[in-house]
Short mmCIF file of C-alpha atoms and ligand atoms in Angstrom, two decimals:
data_model
loop_
_atom_site.label_atom_id
_atom_site.label_comp_id
_atom_site.label_asym_id
_atom_site.label_seq_id
_atom_site.Cartn_x
_atom_site.Cartn_y
_atom_site.Cartn_z
CA MET C 20 0.00 0.00 0.00
CA ALA C 21 1.29 3.50 -0.88
CA ALA C 22 2.46 5.60 2.05
CA ARG C 23 -0.05 8.16 3.28
CA THR C 24 0.80 11.76 2.50
CA ALA C 25 0.52 14.62 4.96
CA LEU C 26 1.00 18.34 4.51
CA ILE C 27 1.96 20.29 7.64
CA THR C 28 1.69 24.06 7.62
CA GLY C 29 3.84 25.48 10.43
CA ILE C 30 6.27 22.54 10.26
CA SER C 31 9.06 24.77 11.63
CA GLY C 32 7.05 25.55 14.77
CA GLN C 33 6.93 23.65 18.05
CA ASP C 34 4.00 21.39 17.15
CA GLY C 35 5.04 21.02 13.51
CA ALA C 36 8.40 19.59 14.58
CA TYR C 37 6.86 16.99 16.92
CA LEU C 38 4.10 16.12 14.44
CA ALA C 39 6.57 15.65 11.58
CA GLU C 40 8.54 13.21 13.75
CA LEU C 41 5.37 11.33 14.69
CA LEU C 42 4.14 11.02 11.10
CA LEU C 43 7.56 10.00 9.75
CA ALA C 44 7.70 7.29 12.42
CA LYS C 45 4.29 6.09 11.22
CA GLY C 46 5.59 5.79 7.65
CA TYR C 47 3.97 8.92 6.16
CA ARG C 48 5.44 11.02 3.40
CA VAL C 49 5.55 14.46 4.97
CA HIS C 50 5.41 17.77 3.12
CA GLY C 51 5.97 21.01 5.01
CA LEU C 52 5.02 24.56 4.11
CA THR C 53 7.79 26.95 5.13
CA ARG C 54 8.08 30.69 4.73
CA HIS C 55 10.95 32.49 3.18
CA VAL C 56 12.02 33.64 6.66
CA SER C 57 12.03 30.12 8.14
CA GLY C 58 15.28 28.40 8.88
CA ALA C 59 15.97 29.03 12.52
CA GLY C 60 12.63 27.36 13.24
CA VAL C 61 13.40 24.37 11.07
CA ALA C 62 16.34 23.74 13.37
CA ARG C 63 13.81 22.71 16.01
CA LEU C 64 13.67 19.33 14.24
CA PRO C 65 16.51 17.09 15.34
CA GLY C 66 19.08 17.42 12.57
CA ALA C 67 19.86 13.75 12.01
CA ALA C 68 16.24 12.60 11.77
CA TRP C 69 15.43 15.56 9.54
CA ARG C 70 18.29 14.91 7.10
CA GLU C 71 17.72 11.14 6.98
CA ALA C 72 14.04 11.59 6.08
CA GLU C 73 14.96 14.20 3.48
CA ILE C 74 17.54 11.87 1.95
CA GLN C 75 14.94 9.09 1.74
CA GLY C 76 12.57 11.51 0.05
CA ARG C 77 9.99 11.10 2.83
CA LEU C 78 10.20 14.72 3.95
CA GLN C 79 9.98 17.67 1.60
CA LEU C 80 9.81 21.38 2.36
CA HIS C 81 7.98 23.80 0.09
CA LEU C 82 8.10 27.56 -0.01
CA GLY C 83 4.77 29.24 0.66
CA ASP C 84 2.93 31.67 2.89
CA LEU C 85 -0.55 31.88 4.44
CA LEU C 86 -0.72 35.41 3.06
CA ASP C 87 -0.21 34.13 -0.49
CA GLY C 88 -3.18 32.07 -1.68
CA THR C 89 -1.47 31.17 -4.95
CA SER C 90 1.35 29.40 -3.12
CA LEU C 91 -1.18 27.40 -1.07
CA THR C 92 -3.18 26.32 -4.14
CA ARG C 93 -0.05 25.37 -6.07
CA LEU C 94 1.25 23.29 -3.18
CA LEU C 95 -2.04 21.47 -2.56
CA GLU C 96 -2.35 20.75 -6.29
CA ALA C 97 1.16 19.29 -6.42
CA VAL C 98 0.93 17.22 -3.23
CA ARG C 99 -2.77 16.25 -3.11
CA PRO C 100 -2.31 15.25 0.56
CA ASP C 101 -4.43 12.66 2.36
CA GLU C 102 -4.18 14.80 5.49
CA VAL C 103 -3.54 18.50 6.06
CA TYR C 104 -2.43 19.61 9.53
CA HIS C 105 -2.92 23.34 9.54
CA LEU C 106 -0.66 24.54 12.35
CA ALA C 107 0.83 27.72 10.88
CA ALA C 108 -0.21 30.94 12.60
CA GLN C 109 0.90 34.17 14.17
CA SER C 110 0.51 32.38 17.48
CA HIS C 111 1.65 34.94 20.06
CA VAL C 112 -1.26 36.49 21.97
CA ALA C 113 0.61 39.59 23.21
CA VAL C 114 2.02 40.25 19.72
CA SER C 115 -1.51 40.11 18.27
CA PHE C 116 -2.42 43.32 20.15
CA GLY C 117 0.39 45.07 18.27
CA VAL C 118 -0.37 43.64 14.82
CA PRO C 119 -4.09 42.80 14.86
CA GLU C 120 -4.70 43.14 11.11
CA TYR C 121 -1.70 41.00 10.24
CA THR C 122 -2.80 38.43 12.82
CA PHE C 123 -6.28 38.25 11.32
CA ASP C 124 -4.93 38.02 7.79
CA CYS C 125 -2.56 35.21 8.69
CA ASN C 126 -4.76 33.19 11.05
CA ALA C 127 -8.32 33.75 9.83
CA LEU C 128 -7.95 34.56 6.13
CA GLY C 129 -4.94 32.24 5.81
CA THR C 130 -7.11 29.36 7.02
CA LEU C 131 -9.91 30.36 4.66
CA ARG C 132 -7.44 30.49 1.73
CA LEU C 133 -6.31 26.96 2.54
CA LEU C 134 -9.86 25.63 2.89
CA GLU C 135 -10.99 27.28 -0.34
CA ALA C 136 -7.95 25.89 -2.17
CA ILE C 137 -8.92 22.38 -1.02
CA ARG C 138 -12.47 22.97 -2.25
CA GLY C 139 -11.44 24.62 -5.52
CA LEU C 140 -9.10 21.73 -6.39
CA GLY C 141 -11.86 19.15 -5.83
CA LEU C 142 -10.04 17.64 -2.83
CA ILE C 143 -13.03 17.73 -0.45
CA GLY C 144 -13.64 13.97 -0.66
CA HIS C 145 -9.92 13.15 -0.59
CA THR C 146 -8.21 15.36 2.00
CA ARG C 147 -8.79 15.36 5.76
CA PHE C 148 -8.15 18.68 7.51
CA TYR C 149 -6.94 19.47 11.04
CA GLN C 150 -7.48 23.00 12.36
CA ALA C 151 -5.31 24.22 15.26
CA SER C 152 -7.97 25.81 17.46
CA THR C 153 -7.15 26.98 20.95
CA SER C 154 -8.32 27.34 24.55
CA GLU C 155 -7.95 31.11 23.97
CA LEU C 156 -11.38 30.87 22.27
CA PHE C 157 -12.90 30.43 25.75
CA GLY C 158 -11.28 33.69 26.92
CA ALA C 159 -13.41 35.22 29.65
CA VAL C 160 -14.64 31.77 30.66
CA THR C 161 -18.26 31.16 31.52
CA GLU C 162 -17.76 27.73 33.10
CA ARG C 163 -15.00 25.64 34.62
CA PRO C 164 -13.54 23.32 33.41
CA GLN C 165 -14.01 24.22 29.74
CA ARG C 166 -15.30 21.56 27.37
CA GLU C 167 -16.45 21.45 23.72
CA SER C 168 -19.85 22.93 24.61
CA THR C 169 -18.46 25.88 26.62
CA PRO C 170 -19.32 29.20 24.92
CA PHE C 171 -16.48 31.06 23.21
CA ARG C 172 -15.67 34.54 24.59
CA PRO C 173 -12.35 35.58 22.97
CA ARG C 174 -10.28 38.37 24.54
CA SER C 175 -7.49 39.18 22.08
CA PRO C 176 -6.99 39.78 18.35
CA TYR C 177 -5.30 36.36 18.29
CA ALA C 178 -8.32 34.63 19.82
CA ILE C 179 -10.72 36.46 17.51
CA SER C 180 -8.71 35.44 14.44
CA LYS C 181 -8.68 31.84 15.65
CA LEU C 182 -12.42 31.97 16.29
CA ALA C 183 -13.03 32.93 12.64
CA ALA C 184 -10.68 30.16 11.49
CA HIS C 185 -12.46 27.66 13.75
CA TRP C 186 -15.87 28.48 12.30
CA HIS C 187 -14.56 28.43 8.72
CA ALA C 188 -13.31 24.88 9.29
CA VAL C 189 -16.64 23.86 10.84
CA ASN C 190 -18.49 25.54 7.98
CA HIS C 191 -16.49 23.67 5.34
CA ARG C 192 -17.42 20.48 7.17
CA GLU C 193 -21.12 21.31 7.36
CA ALA C 194 -21.58 23.09 4.02
CA TYR C 195 -19.30 21.05 1.73
CA GLY C 196 -18.70 17.78 3.60
CA LEU C 197 -14.98 18.31 4.27
CA PHE C 198 -13.53 15.93 6.86
CA ALA C 199 -12.41 18.81 9.11
CA CYS C 200 -11.57 18.50 12.82
CA CYS C 201 -10.81 21.34 15.20
CA GLY C 202 -8.53 20.51 18.11
CA ILE C 203 -9.20 22.96 20.92
CA LEU C 204 -5.80 22.62 22.52
CA PHE C 205 -4.88 24.12 25.86
CA ASN C 206 -1.34 25.46 26.40
CA HIS C 207 1.30 22.92 25.52
CA GLU C 208 4.99 23.49 26.00
CA SER C 209 8.31 21.73 25.45
CA PRO C 210 12.01 22.45 25.00
CA ARG C 211 11.03 23.43 21.42
CA ARG C 212 8.64 26.14 22.58
CA GLY C 213 9.36 29.59 21.11
CA GLU C 214 11.47 31.71 23.46
CA ALA C 215 8.86 34.50 23.77
CA PHE C 216 6.26 32.24 25.44
CA VAL C 217 6.33 32.38 29.21
CA SER C 218 7.28 28.75 29.94
CA ARG C 219 10.37 28.84 27.72
CA LYS C 220 11.22 32.37 28.77
CA ILE C 221 11.38 31.04 32.33
CA SER C 222 13.34 27.83 31.64
CA LEU C 223 15.86 29.61 29.42
CA GLY C 224 16.05 32.68 31.67
CA LEU C 225 16.88 30.58 34.74
CA ALA C 226 19.60 28.76 32.80
CA ARG C 227 21.12 32.08 31.74
CA ILE C 228 20.93 33.49 35.26
CA ASP C 229 22.64 30.36 36.57
CA ALA C 230 25.40 30.83 33.98
CA GLY C 231 25.82 34.52 34.82
CA LEU C 232 24.55 35.62 31.39
CA GLN C 233 21.42 37.42 32.65
CA ASP C 234 20.69 39.27 35.90
CA CYS C 235 16.99 38.50 36.33
CA LEU C 236 13.76 37.62 34.52
CA ARG C 237 11.17 40.31 33.78
CA LEU C 238 7.64 38.95 33.51
CA GLY C 239 4.09 40.33 33.40
CA ASN C 240 1.04 38.78 35.06
CA LEU C 241 2.10 36.02 37.47
CA GLU C 242 -1.42 35.12 38.55
CA ALA C 243 -2.80 33.90 35.19
CA ARG C 244 -3.64 30.21 35.48
CA ARG C 245 -3.10 27.80 32.63
CA ASP C 246 -3.62 24.11 31.91
CA TRP C 247 -0.11 23.18 30.70
CA GLY C 248 0.63 19.97 28.80
CA HIS C 249 3.51 18.62 26.70
CA ALA C 250 3.45 19.28 22.94
CA ARG C 251 4.73 15.76 22.19
CA ASP C 252 1.57 14.32 23.78
CA TYR C 253 -0.73 16.83 22.09
CA VAL C 254 0.35 16.13 18.49
CA GLU C 255 -0.76 12.52 19.01
CA ALA C 256 -4.26 13.84 19.60
CA GLN C 257 -4.05 15.84 16.34
CA TRP C 258 -3.24 12.66 14.43
CA LEU C 259 -5.91 10.61 16.23
CA MET C 260 -8.64 13.10 15.29
CA LEU C 261 -8.00 12.56 11.58
CA GLN C 262 -8.12 8.74 11.96
CA GLN C 263 -11.71 8.63 13.26
CA PRO C 264 -14.68 7.44 11.17
CA ALA C 265 -16.28 10.91 11.33
CA PRO C 266 -14.92 14.43 11.83
CA ASP C 267 -15.51 16.23 15.13
CA ASP C 268 -14.02 18.83 17.48
CA TYR C 269 -12.16 17.96 20.68
CA VAL C 270 -10.76 19.70 23.76
CA ILE C 271 -7.21 18.54 24.51
CA ALA C 272 -6.02 19.36 28.03
CA THR C 273 -4.59 17.85 31.22
CA GLY C 274 -7.38 19.01 33.55
CA GLU C 275 -4.80 20.47 35.96
CA GLN C 276 -4.09 24.13 36.42
CA TYR C 277 -1.06 26.10 37.63
CA SER C 278 -0.34 29.82 37.69
CA VAL C 279 2.62 31.50 35.99
CA ARG C 280 4.00 32.07 39.52
CA GLU C 281 3.75 28.32 40.23
CA PHE C 282 5.48 27.57 36.91
CA PHE C 283 8.34 29.87 37.90
CA GLN C 284 8.53 28.37 41.41
CA ALA C 285 8.66 24.80 40.02
CA ALA C 286 11.26 25.73 37.40
CA ALA C 287 13.45 27.49 39.99
CA GLU C 288 13.29 24.42 42.24
CA GLU C 289 14.18 22.13 39.31
CA ALA C 290 17.12 24.43 38.52
CA GLY C 291 18.34 24.12 42.14
CA PHE C 292 17.34 27.57 43.48
CA ASP C 293 15.53 28.19 46.78
CA LEU C 294 13.23 31.21 46.59
CA ALA C 295 11.66 33.81 48.85
CA TRP C 296 8.78 35.89 47.46
CA GLU C 297 8.63 39.54 48.54
CA GLY C 298 6.21 42.39 47.83
CA GLU C 299 2.84 42.55 46.10
CA GLY C 300 1.52 43.39 42.62
CA ILE C 301 4.06 45.08 40.37
CA ASP C 302 6.48 45.33 43.31
CA CYS C 303 6.59 41.55 43.67
CA VAL C 304 10.07 39.99 43.39
CA ALA C 305 11.45 36.47 43.79
CA ARG C 306 14.83 36.38 45.55
CA ALA C 307 17.26 33.44 45.64
CA THR C 308 17.89 32.28 49.20
CA ALA C 309 20.15 29.46 47.96
CA VAL C 310 21.72 28.80 44.54
CA PRO C 311 22.85 25.56 42.88
CA SER C 312 26.47 24.57 43.41
CA GLY C 313 28.76 25.98 40.74
CA SER C 314 26.22 28.68 39.85
CA ARG C 315 27.32 32.17 38.81
CA ALA C 316 24.21 33.50 40.58
CA ARG C 317 24.49 34.47 44.23
CA ALA C 318 22.28 34.03 47.29
CA GLY C 319 20.22 37.20 47.77
CA GLN C 320 20.02 37.93 44.02
CA VAL C 321 16.61 38.97 42.67
CA LEU C 322 15.69 36.36 40.03
CA LEU C 323 12.30 37.75 38.99
CA ARG C 324 10.75 41.20 38.73
CA ILE C 325 7.48 42.43 37.26
CA ASP C 326 7.75 44.49 34.08
CA PRO C 327 4.46 46.26 33.23
CA ALA C 328 5.48 46.13 29.54
CA HIS C 329 4.54 42.43 29.64
CA LEU C 330 1.02 43.04 30.97
CA ARG C 331 -1.65 42.63 28.25
CA PRO C 332 -4.47 45.09 27.47
CA SER C 333 -6.87 42.25 28.28
CA GLU C 334 -5.92 38.99 29.93
CA VAL C 335 -7.33 35.47 30.02
CA PRO C 336 -6.98 34.77 33.72
CA ASP C 337 -8.16 31.23 34.21
CA LEU C 338 -8.10 28.23 31.83
CA CYS C 339 -8.59 24.58 32.70
CA GLY C 340 -9.84 21.97 30.23
CA ASP C 341 -11.96 18.82 30.39
CA ALA C 342 -10.64 16.39 27.78
CA GLY C 343 -13.21 13.72 28.66
CA LYS C 344 -14.52 13.48 25.08
CA ALA C 345 -11.00 12.92 23.68
CA ARG C 346 -10.35 10.31 26.36
CA THR C 347 -13.54 8.39 25.56
CA GLN C 348 -13.67 8.77 21.77
CA LEU C 349 -9.99 9.02 20.79
CA GLY C 350 -8.50 6.97 23.63
CA TRP C 351 -6.17 9.93 24.21
CA GLN C 352 -4.72 11.04 27.50
CA PRO C 353 -1.68 13.10 28.45
CA ARG C 354 1.46 11.15 29.37
CA THR C 355 3.54 13.99 30.86
CA ASP C 356 2.57 15.69 34.11
CA PHE C 357 3.32 19.31 34.99
CA ARG C 358 6.42 18.62 37.05
CA ALA C 359 7.94 16.32 34.41
CA LEU C 360 7.30 18.96 31.74
CA VAL C 361 9.02 21.68 33.78
CA ARG C 362 11.93 19.35 34.63
CA GLU C 363 12.50 18.47 30.96
CA MET C 364 12.47 22.12 29.87
CA VAL C 365 14.82 23.25 32.65
CA ALA C 366 17.28 20.38 32.03
CA HIS C 367 17.23 21.04 28.27
CA ASP C 368 17.93 24.74 28.59
CA ARG C 369 20.65 24.24 31.18
CA ALA C 370 22.39 21.86 28.74
CA VAL C 371 21.92 24.31 25.85
CA VAL C 372 23.28 27.29 27.80
CA ARG C 373 26.24 25.35 29.27
CA GLY C 374 27.00 23.94 25.80
CA ALA C 375 26.95 27.43 24.33
CA GLY C 376 29.22 28.71 27.05
P1 LIG K 3 4.62 28.25 16.72
O1 LIG K 3 5.77 27.51 17.37
O2 LIG K 3 4.48 29.70 16.93
O3 LIG K 3 4.73 27.94 15.16
C1 LIG K 3 4.01 28.70 14.22
C2 LIG K 3 4.36 28.22 12.84
O4 LIG K 3 3.59 28.99 11.88
C3 LIG K 3 5.84 28.40 12.46
O5 LIG K 3 6.25 27.29 11.71
C4 LIG K 3 5.81 29.66 11.58
O6 LIG K 3 6.85 29.69 10.64
C5 LIG K 3 4.48 29.44 10.87
N1 LIG K 3 3.95 30.67 10.28
C6 LIG K 3 3.71 31.85 10.90
N2 LIG K 3 3.22 32.74 10.03
C7 LIG K 3 3.16 32.12 8.81
C8 LIG K 3 2.75 32.52 7.52
N3 LIG K 3 2.32 33.76 7.28
N4 LIG K 3 2.80 31.61 6.51
C9 LIG K 3 3.27 30.36 6.74
N5 LIG K 3 3.67 29.93 7.96
C10 LIG K 3 3.62 30.79 8.98
O7 LIG K 3 3.23 27.58 17.13
P2 LIG K 3 2.94 26.19 17.92
O8 LIG K 3 3.08 26.42 19.38
O9 LIG K 3 3.67 25.10 17.25
O10 LIG K 3 1.37 26.07 17.64
C11 LIG K 3 0.89 25.45 16.46
C12 LIG K 3 -0.53 25.95 16.19
O11 LIG K 3 -1.38 25.62 17.27
C13 LIG K 3 -0.66 27.46 16.00
O12 LIG K 3 -1.67 27.66 15.03
C14 LIG K 3 -1.13 27.95 17.36
O13 LIG K 3 -1.86 29.15 17.20
C15 LIG K 3 -1.98 26.80 17.80
N6 LIG K 3 -2.07 26.57 19.23
C16 LIG K 3 -0.94 26.49 20.00
C17 LIG K 3 -1.05 26.18 21.35
C18 LIG K 3 0.18 26.04 22.22
O14 LIG K 3 0.03 26.08 23.45
N7 LIG K 3 1.36 25.83 21.64
C19 LIG K 3 -2.31 25.94 21.91
C20 LIG K 3 -3.43 26.00 21.09
C21 LIG K 3 -3.31 26.30 19.75
P3 LIG K 3 8.26 30.45 10.90
O15 LIG K 3 9.17 29.41 11.48
O16 LIG K 3 8.63 30.88 9.52
O17 LIG K 3 7.98 31.59 11.83
O1 LIG K 4 1.40 33.38 28.19
C1 LIG K 4 1.53 35.41 31.17
C2 LIG K 4 0.62 35.87 30.05
O2 LIG K 4 2.43 33.85 25.97
C3 LIG K 4 0.88 32.59 29.23
C4 LIG K 4 -0.03 30.39 22.70
O3 LIG K 4 0.58 29.18 22.31
O4 LIG K 4 -1.27 29.30 24.44
C5 LIG K 4 -0.35 30.33 24.18
O5 LIG K 4 -0.90 31.59 24.57
C6 LIG K 4 0.50 33.48 30.40
C7 LIG K 4 -0.34 34.70 29.99
O6 LIG K 4 0.87 31.88 26.28
C8 LIG K 4 4.78 36.91 30.62
O7 LIG K 4 0.02 37.13 30.34
C9 LIG K 4 3.39 36.69 32.27
O8 LIG K 4 -1.37 34.87 30.94
O9 LIG K 4 3.11 31.76 27.24
P1 LIG K 4 2.05 32.74 26.88
P2 LIG K 4 -0.68 32.21 26.02
O10 LIG K 4 -0.93 33.66 25.93
O11 LIG K 4 -1.46 31.43 27.03
C10 LIG K 4 -2.54 29.43 23.77
C11 LIG K 4 -3.37 28.23 24.13
C12 LIG K 4 -2.39 29.66 22.32
O12 LIG K 4 -3.25 29.27 21.52
C13 LIG K 4 -1.32 30.60 21.88
O13 LIG K 4 -0.99 30.37 20.51
O14 LIG K 4 1.70 34.03 30.93
N1 LIG K 4 2.83 36.07 31.20
N2 LIG K 4 4.57 37.21 31.93
C14 LIG K 4 3.68 36.17 30.16
N3 LIG K 4 3.60 35.72 28.89
C15 LIG K 4 4.64 35.98 28.07
N4 LIG K 4 4.60 35.51 26.79
N5 LIG K 4 5.74 36.70 28.49
C16 LIG K 4 5.86 37.20 29.75
O15 LIG K 4 6.84 37.84 30.10
#
């Protein structure tokens, strides 16, 4: 039987890298859409596995952009994929307040361009489509935990763009019969997470502080609570959705919730620091009362301060998901708990920073 073919948009991102590995291991031929500016991101795929698959012709990258419908149509026409995993996006919530039009163009219209290309090429009955929806759709939550039936109440240009994309995918399913699934994924992190997201900013920042390369971390809202999982576990759910007899939408989450402050505390402990918290609100600081042996940091050093520049015009304070439907229907459940996730990220970034030194 011929190998199944998948197209991943956003292959150079965190999820794209894990998903490409998963699909290659399952014997797929994998095609990836990459932008002209990609390159650093592509490095998130382990070099050896990446090159080996390329040599075998099982992995191919193609130039394209969500802002360029022609490139999307041309690529879909050439590849005629069995499965499309649409992961590409301007995915940073804080950035979306600064570039709201761009964010909407990329995330909402980009998704529509892709869906319409599938339809225009007559691929509706052939291609299955995964849409990267998000817990940010729930925004100012109306119930806890959030499940598939929880109303959407977005609170950022990012969330609004993703809401439009979500409904376009659902509409192509209902209006034209496309096998389209929306995964409503809660935050998922990993050592491959972009450095501007808070989890990675913390794990990398602590490694740099330990090495004497940075004085302290400057963060925004410490009290926001998130349901944090591991990206490696979450891409399995993306694949499982497209293997079902019928398309549907699923919440993917751990069901556990920790604040940004608790993430920092756990990461500091994993890095070998003891902490004392002082002050309130924007005067809050975390001070090291003990440092790991061999560290360039010193006891008494302030490791964390609040920087109002990182506060958002509107915040999503409280997310926690119920992935009961995915557990029952997909047989999916997270493998990595919060502490193991934090430990892996901290250990990875310590090794990276020490290696670089
Ligand atoms: P990410 O690391 O930010 O990766 C985004 C990817 O999109 C990168 O490969 C980027 O390419 C690509 N991209 C951005 N703009 C593009 C454009 N105009 N044309 C083509 N490609 C473009 O995101 P992620 O964390 O892997 O998340 C994957 C998807 O899931 C995103 O849609 C995100 O919004 C969504 N999501 C993420 C989470 C989470 O917690 N991680 C949760 C729910 C939903 P470059 O390398 O060229 O920048
Ligand atoms: O922020 C707070 C910030 O940027 C998490 C994206 O993948 O997940 C991600 O969106 C929390 C927020 O992720 C800093 O205010 C404090 O409350 O890591 P983040 P996010 O906004 O939750 C969802 C599910 C997605 O779909 C998105 O694509 O941390 N926070 N201080 C900070 N956040 C950042 N980035 N930087 C800080 O200094």
